[in-house]
Coordinates of C-alpha atoms in Angstrom, one line a residue:
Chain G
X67 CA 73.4 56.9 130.3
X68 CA 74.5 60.4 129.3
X69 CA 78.2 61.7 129.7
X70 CA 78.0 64.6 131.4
X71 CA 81.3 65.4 129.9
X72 CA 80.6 65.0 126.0
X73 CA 80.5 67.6 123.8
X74 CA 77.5 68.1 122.8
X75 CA 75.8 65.9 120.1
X76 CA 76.0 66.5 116.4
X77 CA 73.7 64.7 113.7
X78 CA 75.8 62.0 111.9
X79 CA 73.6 62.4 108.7
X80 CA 77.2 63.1 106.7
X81 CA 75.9 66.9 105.7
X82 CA 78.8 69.1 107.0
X83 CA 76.8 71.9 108.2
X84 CA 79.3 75.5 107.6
X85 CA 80.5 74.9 111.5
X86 CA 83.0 77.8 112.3
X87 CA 86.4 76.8 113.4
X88 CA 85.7 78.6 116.7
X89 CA 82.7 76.5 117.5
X90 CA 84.8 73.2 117.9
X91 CA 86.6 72.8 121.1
X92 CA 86.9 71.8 124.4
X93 CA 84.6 72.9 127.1
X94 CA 85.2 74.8 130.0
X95 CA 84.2 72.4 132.2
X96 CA 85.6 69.9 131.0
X97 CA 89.0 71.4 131.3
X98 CA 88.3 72.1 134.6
X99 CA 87.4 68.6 135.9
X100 CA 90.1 67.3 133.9
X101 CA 93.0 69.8 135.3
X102 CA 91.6 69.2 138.4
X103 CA 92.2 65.1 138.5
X104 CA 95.4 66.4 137.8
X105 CA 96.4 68.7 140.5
X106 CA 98.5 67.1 143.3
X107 CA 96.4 69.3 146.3
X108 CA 93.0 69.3 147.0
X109 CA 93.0 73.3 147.7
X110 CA 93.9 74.1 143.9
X111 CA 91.7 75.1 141.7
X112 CA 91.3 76.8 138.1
X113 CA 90.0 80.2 137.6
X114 CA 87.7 80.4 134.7
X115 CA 89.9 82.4 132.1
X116 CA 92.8 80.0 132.8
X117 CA 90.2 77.1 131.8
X118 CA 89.1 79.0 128.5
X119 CA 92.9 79.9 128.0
X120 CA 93.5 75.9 128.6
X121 CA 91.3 74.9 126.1
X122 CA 92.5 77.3 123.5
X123 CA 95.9 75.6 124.0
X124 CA 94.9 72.2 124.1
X125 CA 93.0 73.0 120.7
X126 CA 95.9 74.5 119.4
X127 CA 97.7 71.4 120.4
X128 CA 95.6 69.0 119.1
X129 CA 95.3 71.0 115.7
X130 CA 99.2 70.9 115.5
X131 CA 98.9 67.4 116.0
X132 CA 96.4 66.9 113.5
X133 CA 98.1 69.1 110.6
X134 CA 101.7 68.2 111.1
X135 CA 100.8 64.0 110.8
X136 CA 98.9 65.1 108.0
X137 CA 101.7 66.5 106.0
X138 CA 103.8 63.8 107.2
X139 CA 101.4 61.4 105.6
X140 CA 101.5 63.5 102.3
X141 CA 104.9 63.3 102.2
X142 CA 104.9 59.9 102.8
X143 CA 102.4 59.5 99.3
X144 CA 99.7 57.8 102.1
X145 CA 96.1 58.3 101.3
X146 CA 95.3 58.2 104.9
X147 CA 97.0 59.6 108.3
X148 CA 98.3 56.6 110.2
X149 CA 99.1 56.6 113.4
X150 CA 103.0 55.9 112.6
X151 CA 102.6 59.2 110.8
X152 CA 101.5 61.2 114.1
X153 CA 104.2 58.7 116.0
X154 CA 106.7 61.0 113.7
X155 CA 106.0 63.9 114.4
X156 CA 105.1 63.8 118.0
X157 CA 108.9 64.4 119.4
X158 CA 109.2 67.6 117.4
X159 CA 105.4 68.4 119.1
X160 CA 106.3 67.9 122.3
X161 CA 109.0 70.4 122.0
X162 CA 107.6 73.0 120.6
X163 CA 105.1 73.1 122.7
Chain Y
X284 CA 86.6 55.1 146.0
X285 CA 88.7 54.7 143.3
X286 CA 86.6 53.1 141.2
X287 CA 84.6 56.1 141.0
X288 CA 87.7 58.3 140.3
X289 CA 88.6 55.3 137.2
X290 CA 85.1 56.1 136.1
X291 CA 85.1 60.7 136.1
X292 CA 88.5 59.4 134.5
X293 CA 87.1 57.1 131.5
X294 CA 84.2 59.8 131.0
X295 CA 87.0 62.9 130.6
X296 CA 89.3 60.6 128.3
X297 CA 85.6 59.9 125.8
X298 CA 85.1 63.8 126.2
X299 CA 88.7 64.6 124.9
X300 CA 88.5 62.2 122.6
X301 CA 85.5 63.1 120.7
X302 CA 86.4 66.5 120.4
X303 CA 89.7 65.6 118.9
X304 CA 88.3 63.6 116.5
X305 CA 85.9 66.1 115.4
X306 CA 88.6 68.5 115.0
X307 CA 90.7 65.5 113.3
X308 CA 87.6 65.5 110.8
X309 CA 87.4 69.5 110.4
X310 CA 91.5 69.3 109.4
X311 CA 91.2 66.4 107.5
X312 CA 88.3 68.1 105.4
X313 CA 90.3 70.4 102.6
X314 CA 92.7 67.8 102.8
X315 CA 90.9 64.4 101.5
X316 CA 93.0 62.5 103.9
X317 CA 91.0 60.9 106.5
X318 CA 92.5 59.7 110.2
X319 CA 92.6 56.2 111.1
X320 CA 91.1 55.6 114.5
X321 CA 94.6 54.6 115.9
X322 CA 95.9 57.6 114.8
X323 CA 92.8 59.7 116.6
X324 CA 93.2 57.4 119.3
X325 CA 96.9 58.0 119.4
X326 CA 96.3 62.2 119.4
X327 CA 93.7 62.0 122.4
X328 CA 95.8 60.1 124.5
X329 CA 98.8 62.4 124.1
X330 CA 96.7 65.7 124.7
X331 CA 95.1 63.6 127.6
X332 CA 98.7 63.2 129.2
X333 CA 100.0 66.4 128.0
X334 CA 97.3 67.8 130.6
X335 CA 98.7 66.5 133.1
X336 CA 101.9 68.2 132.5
X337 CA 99.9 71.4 131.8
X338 CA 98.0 70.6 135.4
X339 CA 101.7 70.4 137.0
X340 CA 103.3 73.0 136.0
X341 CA 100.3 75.7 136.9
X342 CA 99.9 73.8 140.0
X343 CA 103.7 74.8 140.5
X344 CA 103.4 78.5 138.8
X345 CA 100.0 79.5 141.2
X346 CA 102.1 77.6 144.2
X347 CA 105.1 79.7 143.5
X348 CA 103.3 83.1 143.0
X349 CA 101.8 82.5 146.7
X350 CA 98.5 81.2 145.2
X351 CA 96.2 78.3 144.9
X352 CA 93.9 79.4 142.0
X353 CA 95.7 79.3 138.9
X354 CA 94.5 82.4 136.4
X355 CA 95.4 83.7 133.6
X356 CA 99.5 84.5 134.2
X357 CA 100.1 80.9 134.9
X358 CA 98.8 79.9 131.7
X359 CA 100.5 82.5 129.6
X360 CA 103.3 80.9 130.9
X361 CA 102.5 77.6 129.8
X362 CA 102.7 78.9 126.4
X363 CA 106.2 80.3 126.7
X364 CA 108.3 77.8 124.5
X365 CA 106.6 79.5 121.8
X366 CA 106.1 82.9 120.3
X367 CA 103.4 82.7 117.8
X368 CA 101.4 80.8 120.6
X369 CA 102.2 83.2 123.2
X370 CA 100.7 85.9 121.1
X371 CA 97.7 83.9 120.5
X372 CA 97.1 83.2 124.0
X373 CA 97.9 87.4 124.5
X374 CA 95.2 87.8 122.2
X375 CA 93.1 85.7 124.0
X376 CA 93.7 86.9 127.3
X377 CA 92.4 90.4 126.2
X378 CA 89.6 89.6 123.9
X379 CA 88.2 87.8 127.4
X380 CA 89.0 90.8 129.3
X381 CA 87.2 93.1 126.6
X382 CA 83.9 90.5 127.0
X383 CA 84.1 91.4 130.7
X384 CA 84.6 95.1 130.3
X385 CA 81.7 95.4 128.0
X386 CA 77.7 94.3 129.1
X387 CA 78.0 91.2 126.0
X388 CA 80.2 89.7 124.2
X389 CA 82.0 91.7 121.4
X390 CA 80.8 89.1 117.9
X391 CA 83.1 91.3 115.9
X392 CA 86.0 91.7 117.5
X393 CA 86.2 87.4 117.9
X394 CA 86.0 87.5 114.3
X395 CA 88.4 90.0 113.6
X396 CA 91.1 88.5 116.3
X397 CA 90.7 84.9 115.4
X398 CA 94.0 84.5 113.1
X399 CA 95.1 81.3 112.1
X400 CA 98.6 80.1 112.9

């Protein structure tokens, strides 16, 4: 059965096609829903900038995420990011953002 | 009932997470160092939960302006803590604004505005 909500499907054939940093991220819609299960009253809602604006932060976020466990990890001398890498740095993450 | 809101929940949490590993895997790329699964697993469940916080706080920012659609203002606020990602969402704010000003969207002036941090 198809998730509605999935981003949509890449080919797993291992070629990285030259994707643009921009094209990756999270959809408008699915920011919306999301926010949405969130919202404590039924008469919010999310105008469409504030969902693309959402996204951009969440992708921020997540990229934060991403590089800061990775340099962890380097420091560290690991040859992969662990998830008591991320685990380190998520205080700090949380704070800043 | 609930079971159905379980389920739009389960189907959000896949979404999240396969869009943070694919930017996992676009990070990890120059790098050589790949993610465990735990540790993807670990960075979609936190940006899951930090939406929630995110949801809450617009929620309160719309409710406090004397609204109940939350735009653009609420979420610059969101992104007070700090600078550098205030500015970015700035910049973001008016490169949408620009789109709508204009009949299409402006290709060169995303390209020209997209710093990274």
């Amino acid at each position: 059965m198809a998730n509605p909500y999935a981003e949509r499907q890449v080919s797993h054939s291992g070629v990285n096609m030259a994707e643009k940093n921009e094209d990756i991220g999270f959809k408008k819609d699915t920011v919306n829903k999301l926010l949405s299960s969130f919202f404590k009253e039924d008469k919010t809602r999310l105008s469409g900038d504030a969902a693309l604006l959402v996204a951009e932060i969440l992708k921020v976020f997540v990229r934060e995420a991403a590089v800061r466990s990775q340099k962890q990890a380097a420091s560290e001398d690991c040859d992969q990011v662990d998830i008591e890498h991320f685990e380190k740095i998520l205080p700090q993450l949380l704070m800043d953002f | 009932m609930s079971d159905d809101k379980d389920e739009t929940q389960q189907r959000l949490k896949a979404a999240i997470h396969f869009t943070v590993g694919r930017l996992c895997q676009m990070t990890g790329k120059d790098n050589r160092r790949g993610f465990s699964r735990q540790a993807v697993a670990a960075i979609a469940e936190t940006a899951f939960r930090q939406c929630d916080v995110f949801a809450k706080d617009l929620e309160a920012f719309a409710r406090h302006a004397k609204r109940s659609t939350v735009n653009s203002e609420d979420v610059k606020l969101i992104a007070r803590r700090s600078t550098a990602l205030s500015i970015h969402i700035q910049k973001k704010t008016e490169e949408l604004n620009q789109g709508k000003k204009s009949t299409g969207k402006r290709k060169s002036r995303d390209t020209e505005e997209e710093s990274k941090e």
